[in-house]
CSV table of C-alpha atoms in Angstrom, one decimal:
chain,number,residue,atom,x,y,z
A,1,MET,CA,-3.3,9.1,-17.3
A,2,ARG,CA,-0.8,7.1,-15.5
A,3,TYR,CA,1.1,8.6,-12.4
A,4,GLY,CA,4.2,7.0,-11.5
A,5,PRO,CA,6.4,8.1,-8.8
A,6,PRO,CA,7.1,11.8,-9.3
A,7,ALA,CA,10.2,13.3,-9.6
A,8,PHE,CA,9.2,16.6,-7.8
A,9,VAL,CA,5.7,17.8,-5.9
A,10,PHE,CA,4.2,20.9,-5.4
A,11,LEU,CA,2.4,21.5,-2.1
A,12,PHE,CA,-0.3,24.8,-2.4
A,13,ARG,CA,-3.0,26.6,0.0
A,14,ALA,CA,-6.4,26.0,-1.8
A,15,SER,CA,-9.2,27.7,-0.7
A,16,HIS,CA,-9.9,26.6,3.3
A,17,TRP,CA,-12.6,23.5,2.8
A,18,LEU,CA,-9.4,22.0,0.0
A,19,GLY,CA,-6.5,22.4,2.8
A,20,TRP,CA,-3.2,21.6,2.1
A,21,ILE,CA,-3.4,20.3,-1.5
A,22,CYS,CA,-1.1,17.5,-2.7
A,23,MET,CA,0.1,17.2,-6.9
A,24,GLY,CA,2.0,14.5,-6.8
A,25,ALA,CA,3.2,13.2,-10.6
A,26,ILE,CA,2.8,16.3,-12.3
A,27,LEU,CA,3.5,15.8,-16.1
A,28,ALA,CA,4.0,18.9,-18.6
A,29,GLY,CA,1.6,20.8,-16.6
A,30,VAL,CA,-1.3,18.7,-16.9
A,31,ALA,CA,-3.6,18.9,-13.6
A,32,VAL,CA,-6.0,16.6,-12.2
A,33,ALA,CA,-8.8,15.9,-14.0
A,34,GLN,CA,-12.3,17.5,-12.8
A,35,ALA,CA,-14.4,16.1,-10.5
A,36,PRO,CA,-17.0,13.8,-12.8
A,37,PRO,CA,-21.1,15.1,-12.9
A,38,ARG,CA,-23.3,13.6,-10.3
A,39,PRO,CA,-24.6,10.1,-11.4
A,40,SER,CA,-28.0,9.5,-11.3
A,41,GLU,CA,-30.2,7.5,-9.2
A,42,SER,CA,-30.4,4.6,-10.7
A,43,SER,CA,-26.5,4.3,-12.1
A,44,PRO,CA,-23.3,5.5,-12.3
A,45,ALA,CA,-22.1,7.5,-15.0
A,46,GLU,CA,-20.0,6.1,-17.7
A,47,PRO,CA,-16.5,5.9,-16.9
A,48,VAL,CA,-14.1,8.1,-18.7
A,49,ALA,CA,-10.3,6.6,-17.8
A,50,GLU,CA,-8.0,8.4,-19.5
A,51,GLY,CA,-9.0,11.3,-17.0
A,52,GLU,CA,-9.1,9.8,-13.9
A,53,PRO,CA,-6.4,10.5,-11.1
A,54,ILE,CA,-6.2,6.8,-10.4
A,55,THR,CA,-5.2,4.0,-12.8
A,56,PRO,CA,-5.6,0.5,-12.5
A,57,ILE,CA,-3.5,-2.3,-10.6
A,58,PRO,CA,-1.7,-4.2,-13.5
A,59,GLU,CA,-1.3,-8.0,-14.0
A,60,PRO,CA,1.8,-9.4,-11.8
A,61,PRO,CA,5.3,-9.0,-13.8
A,62,ALA,CA,6.6,-11.8,-15.7
A,63,ALA,CA,8.8,-13.9,-13.7
A,64,ASP,CA,11.0,-16.5,-13.6
A,65,PRO,CA,9.5,-19.2,-11.9
A,66,LEU,CA,12.4,-20.9,-10.4
A,67,LYS,CA,13.4,-17.4,-8.4
A,68,LEU,CA,9.4,-16.6,-7.8
A,69,ALA,CA,8.9,-20.0,-6.5
A,70,LEU,CA,12.5,-20.1,-4.0
A,71,GLY,CA,11.2,-16.1,-2.9
A,72,GLU,CA,8.2,-17.1,-1.8
A,73,ARG,CA,9.4,-20.1,0.1
A,74,LEU,CA,11.8,-17.6,1.9
A,75,PHE,CA,8.9,-15.6,2.7
A,76,SER,CA,7.8,-17.8,5.1
A,77,ASP,CA,10.8,-19.7,6.1
A,78,PRO,CA,11.6,-19.0,9.9
A,79,ARG,CA,15.0,-19.4,9.3
A,80,LEU,CA,15.4,-15.8,8.0
A,81,SER,CA,15.3,-14.8,12.2
A,82,ALA,CA,17.4,-15.0,14.7
A,83,ASP,CA,15.9,-17.8,16.8
A,84,GLY,CA,14.1,-19.6,14.3
A,85,LYS,CA,10.0,-19.0,15.5
A,86,LEU,CA,9.5,-15.7,13.1
A,87,SER,CA,9.7,-15.7,8.9
A,88,CYS,CA,8.6,-12.9,6.7
A,89,SER,CA,4.7,-13.7,6.8
A,90,SER,CA,4.9,-13.6,10.9
A,91,CYS,CA,3.6,-9.7,10.2
A,92,HIS,CA,2.5,-9.9,6.6
A,93,ASP,CA,-0.2,-12.7,6.2
A,94,LEU,CA,-0.4,-13.5,2.3
A,95,ARG,CA,-3.9,-15.7,3.6
A,96,THR,CA,-5.6,-12.1,5.0
A,97,ASN,CA,-4.4,-8.7,4.6
A,98,GLY,CA,-0.7,-9.1,3.5
A,99,ALA,CA,0.0,-6.6,7.0
A,100,ARG,CA,0.1,-7.6,10.6
A,101,GLY,CA,-2.9,-9.3,12.1
A,102,SER,CA,-4.5,-9.3,15.3
A,103,ALA,CA,-2.7,-12.8,16.4
A,104,ALA,CA,0.2,-12.0,14.3
A,105,HIS,CA,4.0,-11.4,15.8
A,106,LYS,CA,3.5,-7.7,17.2
A,107,GLY,CA,7.6,-7.6,18.0
A,108,SER,CA,8.2,-3.7,19.5
A,109,ASP,CA,7.9,-1.5,16.6
A,110,PRO,CA,6.2,1.7,17.2
A,111,PHE,CA,4.8,1.8,13.6
A,112,ASP,CA,1.8,-0.6,12.8
A,113,ALA,CA,2.6,-3.1,9.5
A,114,PRO,CA,1.6,-2.2,6.7
A,115,THR,CA,0.6,-4.0,4.0
A,116,VAL,CA,3.1,-5.6,1.7
A,117,PHE,CA,0.7,-6.2,-1.6
A,118,ASN,CA,1.1,-3.9,-4.1
A,119,ALA,CA,3.9,-2.6,-2.1
A,120,SER,CA,6.6,-2.7,-5.2
A,121,LEU,CA,4.1,-0.1,-6.9
A,122,ASN,CA,5.3,2.6,-4.7
A,123,TYR,CA,7.9,5.1,-4.7
A,124,ARG,CA,9.4,4.6,-1.1
A,125,LEU,CA,8.5,1.9,1.1
A,126,ASN,CA,7.6,1.7,5.1
A,127,TRP,CA,5.7,4.6,6.8
A,128,GLU,CA,8.9,7.5,6.7
A,129,GLY,CA,9.8,6.4,3.3
A,130,ASN,CA,13.2,5.2,4.3
A,131,PHE,CA,14.1,3.1,1.3
A,132,ARG,CA,13.9,3.3,-1.7
A,133,SER,CA,13.7,-0.2,-3.4
A,134,LEU,CA,12.6,-3.7,-2.1
A,135,ALA,CA,15.9,-4.8,-1.4
A,136,ALA,CA,17.2,-2.6,1.0
A,137,GLN,CA,13.6,-2.3,2.9
A,138,ALA,CA,14.0,-6.5,2.6
A,139,GLU,CA,17.2,-6.6,4.5
A,140,SER,CA,16.4,-3.9,7.4
A,141,ALA,CA,13.7,-5.9,8.1
A,142,LEU,CA,16.1,-8.8,8.5
A,143,GLU,CA,18.7,-6.6,10.5
A,144,ASN,CA,15.9,-5.1,12.9
A,145,PRO,CA,15.7,-6.0,16.4
A,146,ALA,CA,12.0,-5.3,16.2
A,147,ASN,CA,11.9,-7.7,13.5
A,148,LEU,CA,13.9,-10.9,11.9
A,149,HIS,CA,17.1,-9.8,14.5
A,150,THR,CA,20.0,-11.6,12.0
A,151,ASN,CA,21.8,-10.7,8.9
A,152,LEU,CA,22.0,-11.9,5.3
A,153,ASN,CA,25.5,-13.3,6.8
A,154,GLU,CA,23.3,-15.7,9.1
A,155,VAL,CA,20.7,-16.6,6.9
A,156,VAL,CA,22.6,-18.0,4.0
A,157,ARG,CA,25.0,-19.6,6.5
A,158,LYS,CA,21.6,-21.4,7.6
A,159,LEU,CA,20.3,-22.0,4.4
A,160,ASP,CA,23.8,-22.9,3.2
A,161,ALA,CA,23.3,-26.3,5.2
A,162,ASP,CA,20.4,-27.3,3.7
A,163,ALA,CA,20.4,-29.6,0.5
A,164,ASP,CA,17.3,-28.8,-0.7
A,165,VAL,CA,17.9,-25.0,-0.3
A,166,VAL,CA,21.1,-25.3,-1.9
A,167,ARG,CA,19.6,-28.0,-5.1
A,168,ASP,CA,17.1,-24.7,-5.5
A,169,PHE,CA,19.1,-22.2,-5.3
A,170,ARG,CA,21.5,-23.5,-7.9
A,171,ALA,CA,18.5,-24.4,-10.5
A,172,ALA,CA,17.9,-20.7,-9.6
A,173,TYR,CA,20.9,-19.3,-10.1
A,174,ALA,CA,23.1,-21.8,-10.7
A,175,ARG,CA,25.2,-20.9,-7.6
A,176,LEU,CA,25.1,-21.4,-4.1
A,177,PRO,CA,23.3,-19.5,-1.8
A,178,GLU,CA,24.5,-15.8,-1.8
A,179,ARG,CA,23.4,-12.5,-0.2
A,180,ASP,CA,22.3,-10.9,-3.5
A,181,ASN,CA,20.4,-14.0,-5.0
A,182,VAL,CA,18.7,-14.7,-1.3
A,183,LEU,CA,18.0,-10.8,-1.5
A,184,ASP,CA,16.6,-11.5,-5.5
A,185,ALA,CA,14.2,-14.3,-4.7
A,186,LEU,CA,12.8,-12.3,-2.0
A,187,VAL,CA,12.1,-9.1,-4.4
A,188,THR,CA,11.3,-11.4,-7.1
A,189,PHE,CA,8.9,-12.8,-5.1
A,190,GLU,CA,7.3,-9.4,-3.2
A,191,ARG,CA,7.2,-8.0,-6.7
A,192,SER,CA,4.5,-10.6,-7.5
A,193,LEU,CA,2.0,-9.7,-5.0
A,194,LEU,CA,0.0,-7.5,-6.8
A,195,THR,CA,-4.4,-7.2,-6.4
A,196,PRO,CA,-5.7,-6.3,-9.3
A,197,GLY,CA,-9.7,-6.7,-10.5
A,198,SER,CA,-10.6,-4.5,-7.7
A,199,ARG,CA,-14.8,-3.4,-8.5
A,200,PHE,CA,-12.6,0.3,-9.1
A,201,ASP,CA,-10.2,-0.8,-11.8
A,202,ARG,CA,-13.0,-3.1,-13.6
A,203,TRP,CA,-14.9,0.7,-13.8
A,204,LEU,CA,-12.0,2.8,-14.9
A,205,GLY,CA,-11.8,-0.4,-17.4
A,206,GLY,CA,-15.2,0.7,-19.0
A,207,ASP,CA,-17.6,-1.4,-16.8
A,208,ALA,CA,-20.0,0.8,-15.8
A,209,SER,CA,-21.8,-1.4,-13.4
A,210,ALA,CA,-18.9,-2.0,-12.0
A,211,LEU,CA,-20.0,1.1,-9.1
A,212,SER,CA,-23.4,1.8,-7.5
A,213,ALA,CA,-24.8,4.8,-7.7
A,214,GLY,CA,-23.9,5.6,-3.7
A,215,GLU,CA,-20.5,4.3,-4.8
A,216,PHE,CA,-19.8,6.0,-7.3
A,217,GLU,CA,-21.3,9.5,-5.2
A,218,GLY,CA,-18.5,8.5,-3.1
A,219,TYR,CA,-15.5,8.4,-5.3
A,220,ARG,CA,-17.0,11.7,-6.5
A,221,LEU,CA,-16.8,13.1,-3.0
A,222,PHE,CA,-13.2,12.0,-3.0
A,223,ARG,CA,-12.4,13.7,-5.8
A,224,SER,CA,-14.5,17.3,-4.8
A,225,PHE,CA,-12.8,16.8,-1.2
A,226,GLY,CA,-9.0,16.7,-2.7
A,227,CYS,CA,-8.4,13.3,-1.1
A,228,SER,CA,-7.2,12.6,-4.8
A,229,SER,CA,-4.3,14.9,-4.7
A,230,CYS,CA,-2.7,12.7,-2.5
A,231,HIS,CA,-3.9,9.7,-2.8
A,232,GLN,CA,-3.5,9.3,-6.5
A,233,GLY,CA,-1.5,6.6,-9.4
A,234,VAL,CA,-2.1,3.3,-9.6
A,235,ASN,CA,-1.5,2.8,-5.8
A,236,VAL,CA,-3.7,5.5,-5.0
A,237,GLY,CA,-1.5,6.7,-2.9
A,238,GLY,CA,2.6,5.7,-2.0
A,239,ASN,CA,3.8,8.3,-4.3
A,240,LEU,CA,4.5,11.3,-1.8
A,241,PHE,CA,4.8,12.6,1.7
A,242,GLU,CA,2.4,14.5,3.0
A,243,ARG,CA,2.2,16.4,7.1
A,244,GLN,CA,0.3,14.3,9.7
A,245,GLY,CA,-2.2,17.0,11.0
A,246,VAL,CA,-2.8,19.8,9.0
A,247,PHE,CA,-5.5,21.5,10.9
A,248,ARG,CA,-5.6,19.3,14.1
A,249,PRO,CA,-3.3,16.5,15.7
A,250,LEU,CA,-4.5,13.6,13.4
A,251,VAL,CA,-2.3,11.5,15.1
A,252,ALA,CA,-1.0,11.1,19.1
A,253,GLY,CA,3.3,11.2,18.4
A,254,PRO,CA,5.3,11.1,15.3
A,255,PRO,CA,6.6,11.0,13.2
A,256,GLU,CA,5.5,14.6,11.8
A,257,ARG,CA,5.6,13.9,7.7
A,258,VAL,CA,5.3,10.4,6.7
A,259,ARG,CA,4.9,9.1,3.6
A,260,VAL,CA,1.1,8.8,1.7
A,261,PRO,CA,-0.7,5.1,2.1
A,262,SER,CA,-1.8,3.1,-0.5
A,263,LEU,CA,-5.3,2.9,-0.6
A,264,ARG,CA,-5.4,-0.3,-2.6
A,265,ASN,CA,-7.3,-2.8,-0.1
A,266,VAL,CA,-7.9,-0.5,2.8
A,267,ALA,CA,-10.8,-2.0,3.6
A,268,THR,CA,-9.6,-4.7,4.8
A,269,THR,CA,-6.3,-3.7,6.3
A,270,ALA,CA,-7.5,-1.9,9.9
A,271,PRO,CA,-6.0,-1.4,12.6
A,272,TYR,CA,-5.3,2.7,10.2
A,273,PHE,CA,-2.7,5.1,10.5
A,274,HIS,CA,1.2,4.5,11.3
A,275,ASP,CA,0.6,3.7,15.1
A,276,GLY,CA,-2.6,1.8,14.3
A,277,SER,CA,-5.0,4.4,16.3
A,278,ALA,CA,-7.9,4.3,14.3
A,279,ALA,CA,-9.5,0.9,14.7
A,280,THR,CA,-11.9,1.3,12.2
A,281,LEU,CA,-12.5,2.7,8.2
A,282,GLU,CA,-15.0,5.0,9.2
A,283,ASP,CA,-13.1,6.5,12.1
A,284,ALA,CA,-10.2,7.4,10.0
A,285,VAL,CA,-11.7,8.7,7.2
A,286,ARG,CA,-13.6,10.9,9.5
A,287,ARG,CA,-10.2,11.7,11.3
A,288,MET,CA,-8.7,12.3,7.8
A,289,ALA,CA,-11.3,14.7,6.7
A,290,ALA,CA,-10.9,16.9,9.7
A,291,ALA,CA,-7.1,16.5,10.8
A,292,GLN,CA,-6.2,16.9,6.5
A,293,LEU,CA,-8.6,18.9,5.1
A,294,ASP,CA,-10.6,20.8,7.7
A,295,ARG,CA,-14.2,19.2,6.8
A,296,THR,CA,-16.7,17.9,8.9
A,297,LEU,CA,-18.3,14.9,7.1
A,298,THR,CA,-22.1,14.1,7.4
A,299,ASP,CA,-23.2,10.8,7.9
A,300,GLN,CA,-24.2,10.0,4.4
A,301,GLN,CA,-21.0,11.7,3.2
A,302,LEU,CA,-18.9,9.3,5.3
A,303,THR,CA,-21.5,6.1,4.5
A,304,SER,CA,-20.7,7.3,0.7
A,305,LEU,CA,-16.6,7.7,0.4
A,306,VAL,CA,-16.0,4.4,2.8
A,307,ALA,CA,-18.6,2.7,0.1
A,308,PHE,CA,-15.9,4.1,-2.2
A,309,LEU,CA,-13.2,3.1,-0.6
A,310,GLN,CA,-14.9,-0.8,-0.4
A,311,THR,CA,-14.1,-0.9,-4.2
A,312,LEU,CA,-10.8,-0.9,-3.7
A,313,THR,CA,-10.0,-4.7,-2.3
A,314,GLY,CA,-8.8,-6.4,-5.1
A,315,ASN,CA,-7.9,-9.8,-5.7
A,316,TYR,CA,-4.4,-11.8,-5.0
A,317,ARG,CA,-4.4,-15.3,-7.0
A,318,GLY,CA,-8.1,-14.9,-8.3
A,319,SER,CA,-9.7,-14.6,-4.8
A,320,PRO,CA,-10.2,-11.1,-3.1
A,321,VAL,CA,-7.9,-9.7,-0.8
A,322,VAL,CA,-9.8,-10.6,2.9
A,323,GLY,CA,-9.4,-8.6,6.8
A,324,ALA,CA,-7.5,-10.2,9.3
A,325,PRO,CA,-9.9,-12.4,12.1
A,326,PRO,CA,-10.2,-10.0,14.9
């Protein structure tokens, strides 16, 4: 079953060990499917994709190749910043995880940069979910003093002075660079930044050999503990809001509520949480279990959950997404 952006979200109190359960994308009373049976020691059970709370990442949508190429060019163009030193790719490195790497621009933004990969599949954008469209988020990033610190009028002025860029805009849009087509080119490119083909998606597609028994056990725990109540749908999250720290504090500072992040490629996107306070995936999983579910994980449970999360790493342009260098 495919879960798109929810029209509404119910919050209710389940049993003590499940904590607060967020049921996103409820359609006509259809609930999240029951957890699958335990796998055998030799191989995982056969998948039943239509009954899963997670759906596979699709291939990138069809796009005008001229607009797509122009958007990619703009994404890495430092003229989109006030001082000509930064570009979108300064905080969203497509050579690695699509997020801010250790050597990338840090700026003064208090939020750790979320990955741009699969961002178009979220129903809201940014940690606070304060943007409903890629175009609105892109314009805000241009204007934000912590990011590019410019505006579209200034960007258009710079681009209009470049004969090669003007030629490319005329070819793609039959007109000069202007506010709307600059945003459209960027959005066209960002929509292409999908990472299909993860091992978990292969399992969802019917390849029972794509997961080991340990990884499948991690997925069973992920469902039975209630993790998939908030982290579900095509982006394994990204489609509802949740309070940080239901049973105990999760992070040190505000905001109290954030858009639930996608777990796609999560093994490559350290550090974790909006403040980047969890250096490792293991630390993040332990803290989430305690703060959101009131559960203390055993070492084996932690190992299994992390093993499952590592199967969510997809491919960009045919190659696996990788973590940023230390």
